[in-house]
């Protein structure tokens, strides 16, 4: 980046005078510097922790629900029967009548949370193993009977439950091979044999304690960068030689590192960790430690698959394994035990000797740690949904002809039928973002992957050669989530360039279906749905709007699931129409991080916020925001101009001589009318104003009332300190640099405004629509499971523009938002 040279002026002073000045001023100088540093750090920390660093804080509101990456083609016109089938699960009582941790996958709500939501699980515990088999159970529903071999042999299970499938649990060394389902994976016991598999999942006691913690309305999963322990090591040494080796390594090296770690290593394993007679860590302490650890060491026991793998990811902690555990076939029976974890974005070491140096290096980059945490959580979501969906298919068997279940895999390559978002360089960033989210709504409705095609750099700016490296491409600004792209490449790259796709996009604006077939390099064909510019809105109005609003409840249910809904949320959504339907799907997509900033954009946005917004400490833990819509585009918007003209005419802003308006916008004073309804207070209010016309806005601020220090006394009632956005050419004066600087300033404004306690604005502009969308949240009191909303606990949300009586029953909540002028609601970004 270009850096202008600076001129240095040297001033010489006599040494005695310098010493005298230093003696008199040093204490005061140091005190001021320390105070400024402390306050800057405090304000920056508070603001960033409230969501100011990027658009996609993944851990706000607890365990995040990401999108299901369903891979089969979904025709929005198809009718998917919605059946309330029940899968019955019989858990055989153990021989010693003690709890069996291997039943946890059924005793927790894991299968319901990660399954399709179309089936209930009726779990019947303490089922007897009747060796005489005098009264076999004839159950016509899909059913499965679960037991350890030593508690009940499979032939007895088959006799007692002739119409149920059998599941073997606790076979850590993979000795048995005849059961229909098992809970320790072994390729030699499952693949090609028509057998099923279910993972261990979290232990029941750990799960229950975790749910108790999450029930706190103020609970939120901590980002890795804010956790107390670098890693935890909680295990017993006697179940594997590798564990004993690891224990010795930790003991030898822990005094040579500054890493904050937690260890609790028992000599012997005990089935009941919470017993006072064991040396193992109690469950409540264990889960609290995992919730506060960046990494969790997961050494193999009798089998490398262990409950700790699942418990750590559920708690937002990154598992740590060694390569030997990933590849070793234990006792030559359990082949490829961690087959499903080979592509997991976890930490895999060459050996346990590397644990301290590897984690020390990773702990140096806090941002990278947070990205690793997000990647692990997203991968885990997909992995669990894949297995839960596969188990449903396996269980249904002959019922599949009657019930359609969403599948994670299909013979149809998901990349062969795709939505291509072609960025339109003639549009501003705010319009492109709106079109992008609208296209994502269409893609999730059609169950298609969506990828972005960027315009060449020379079309985005005509700057000098040395400044063309500014990240102006849409994909350089926005990182599309993998659940949306499904990791598909740009289709037909050999035969279609950007100009070809852009020409096709523009030529198809008046058609119902902008779809074309093209050939890929590997001789396959792709069916491509092309959108990108304002025609996206045209397609919605002409075709999708009626289809979406007329969709059956089952189609709507599947759509919501693809947008990241839990089963109960999807059920709520399937009953919605019109306004609530679009708000709900928008809130789901926002929660699933449909917009994520690229690392460089996050870095430069943070720098801009700290330099131009934190600079005078006008924004702290509580602030309001106003978006004052000005600029040339407002005059081109006929709808907005009509509202402005009506307002100006009604408020006598006309010039008597010319009979024309002296203004072409609605003044700041009108935005401030919200404060007339508030009770007078001596407390200082802080208000951030985002606008394209900062000079005029500052002039209007001075006219609001008398100054009180750095604040304005508005309406002789409210003491308000204003901060006005300021577009700075922070990276240079060239064409590309100026455009990039404007992009960073706009995103910074957006972040500050969306986190405000109260927002005052309008929904005519693209920024106004985006801000409203990102202040929406699914109402957790209506069909919600847990507290994962992006805006925090429901009691902190108020339903702007809908009235208090409807608040508790409305499916979508809008964080306190006041409409200054124009329509009170539009179809989200649509």
Phi, psi and omega in degrees: 000147182291138175231122180287141177289150180242151178261132182253130177250127181257128180247126182262132178235151176297141184301315180301320180295318178301315181296320179296316179298319180297315180299320184284329191251347189300314181297315180295319181298313180296321180297317180295315181299315180297319180296315180297318180297316181297314181293321179298317179296316182298312182294318179299317180297315181298314184294315180296319182294342179270008176107015186275354186275327177201177185281338192244055173298112190278343191251010179289134174080022174096200186295121185282145174256112178269179183288149169280130179270065179293133191254350181277153179291137181242115179273118183296344179270350182286155179250113180263113181302135179254099183255145177261059178285151180240131172262117182269133182241121178256118179258114184286133181295139181289158183298327180263009176062023179264155178301144180249111182299334181294345177276359188303324182301332179265329184280338172269181180261025185300311182294324178291321182291323185258353178280186183287342182087359182272350186230138175270150175249116175260109185261121179248110185268169178059035175289135183277149174263099184272098184292338179279340177052050183277335184226075179298144182269122178260098183246116184279345181281160172303128184213159179215139178247131191240135180196159167278152182299320183288342178272327180197119181292154185298322182297329177287320177300316181295326180288317182285331183228070189297337183257006181254154171279158181248146178230131178261130176238158176081005181271072187294335182258008172056049181277328185265153185220000188264343182293157181287325184225149176223164181245007167239117187292140174208115183301324181286352178253348188237305188300129177073006183245005179069026182258159180249165181218139172231136180289167177296316187070181178290150174297151183301315183293321178295316180300312182299318179293322179296319179295325178296318178296317183293340181290344175294123183300341181263005182289141173208136175299130180285138169298153180304323184293347183248011185272153186285316187257137174293317173204162173239151176228099183235103182196172174251149190274343194273356185268353180194140179298327180298328178292319178296320177298315179298319179300319179294319180297316180298317181296323183284324190257349187295332180277353181260005183232156176261003180297133173281114182233162176233130178230143172210093187246115181266152179287322184231144178280144176228142182296326182251098184292335185271005178286137180293347182273352182260160178266003182281155182288130178300154186301317184295324177289319180301312182292324177296323178292315181297321179295342182244019180244137176291313180238153175233119178290131183232068179292148181294144172258232174296335179218145180293337175282121182220161181300330184300327178303313184284320181296322182293315181293321177302327181268004178081017178256142186271121180292150177237126179233174171243154184303324181301320179290334181283336188244338185292135174265104188294126179054024179057020180248316182270089182280127175060051186304319182258037180308317184286344183262002184293330179260010180288138180280052180261181179265116178244120183262155174293320176204167181292345176296341182270359191298314182289309180297323181294314182288328176300318179295317182293326182292347180285338183246094184295321181295320178296322178300316179296322178293320176299318180299315179298314182300319181294316182296317180295316178299314182300320179301312181296316180300312182291322178293324178299311182291319180295319178294320177295324178294320178299314179299315181299318182291325188288323176053246183292345180284350185298334179290340182260333188234130177264124181246133176301133183249151178273343181224153182208159175293338179276125178291124182298338181277355178275349179224104200218152171262126178252116178266109182266114183295136181258107186287349179280350183257153175288167182300318183298322178290321178297319179297319177297316179295323180297314180293322177299317178297323177295324176297316178295319182295317179292327178294319181275355184058051176240150170290154177227128177236158184253134173251117182275152174283152176300151184302323184293341177277343184267332176202150182248041184281183178293159185300324185281359178241012182277006178269006176293135182284087181257345178297150183302317180289343175279344179260313183250129177263108181292132181291151183293333178294337179271317182278336186052027177059030178278146176277171172297129183288148168053049185291334182285331185253344184230121174263178180304316182299324179294313181293320181293321177295317178297318179303313183288328183283345185257016188298333185260009181259160180284324188232097181280065187242139176222157179252130180224163185259135177269171181298329184271017178077359174279167180243148177239135174267112192245124175262113191255123176219179176161316181263204182292348177294343176303318177296321180298314179298319179299310183296317187281331188230304191287327184303311181293322180293316180296313183288339179261004182294148177292165181297327180290322177294317178297323179301311181296322179300314180297321179298319178293336178271007175102012183282147168285166180307316181290324176295318179298324178294319176298314183297324184297346181259000185267154175220160171060226187306310182297326181297313182289321176297320183293313182293325177295317179296322178296315181295320178298316180296331180271012174062052177295334175246116175232138181274143174291154185306316182294322179295319177299316182296312182289329176293316177300319180296318180295316181298315181293323185280318187254347180246316176286341192313315181252014176056038179279342181247124178230212186295341181224124177206153171260169179216145177232132174254106181268108185279114176225186174104175185292327185294335182291331178282335178280344179272107184297324179295315179295319182296326179296316178297319181295313181299318179296320180295311183297322179294320182285344182248015172055055175263013183280146173281122185298327183286318185258350183058028176241159183288141176277351178235158172235023179208168177272127187290162180300326182304325180291324177295331185279355184298339177304325184284347176294332184272356183266148179291139180300144180211146177278349181291145180283130174259141177246128185232126176260131180245119175261127185202158174273352185232065186297327182297311180294323181295319178297322177296320179290328178298318180296338181269358183284333182169176181294151180277141175235090187069236178267004182251170178242135176269100185269132177060024182055034191215313187247127177268112189237131173254120184262143166236128183251136179300149182221116179280117180243142174279077191285345186241012180135179186249000182286174182296310180295318180297318180295319179294320179293320178300320179294321178299314181296318180296319180295315180295322177298314176303315182300316181296316181296317185290319184292339180265003183293151176296315177229135179242134176241124181189203179220165184249015175285319185281159177294322177296319179300319179294318179296316181299315179300316181301317184279001172255008177271153174208145175296134180290114184288348179273354180241088175078008182278149173248113178079191184232089184237012182297148183290344185257005177095194184301149185297330181293346177268001180254138174235153187266088180298136172073010181237349179092149186288330186295330183271354194303310187292335185260350180291134182290338181232137178250144179243120179300141193325107185226127181248133180270116181286319179194165180087189182296145180280344183202141169227173185288068180053230178281348181285000000 
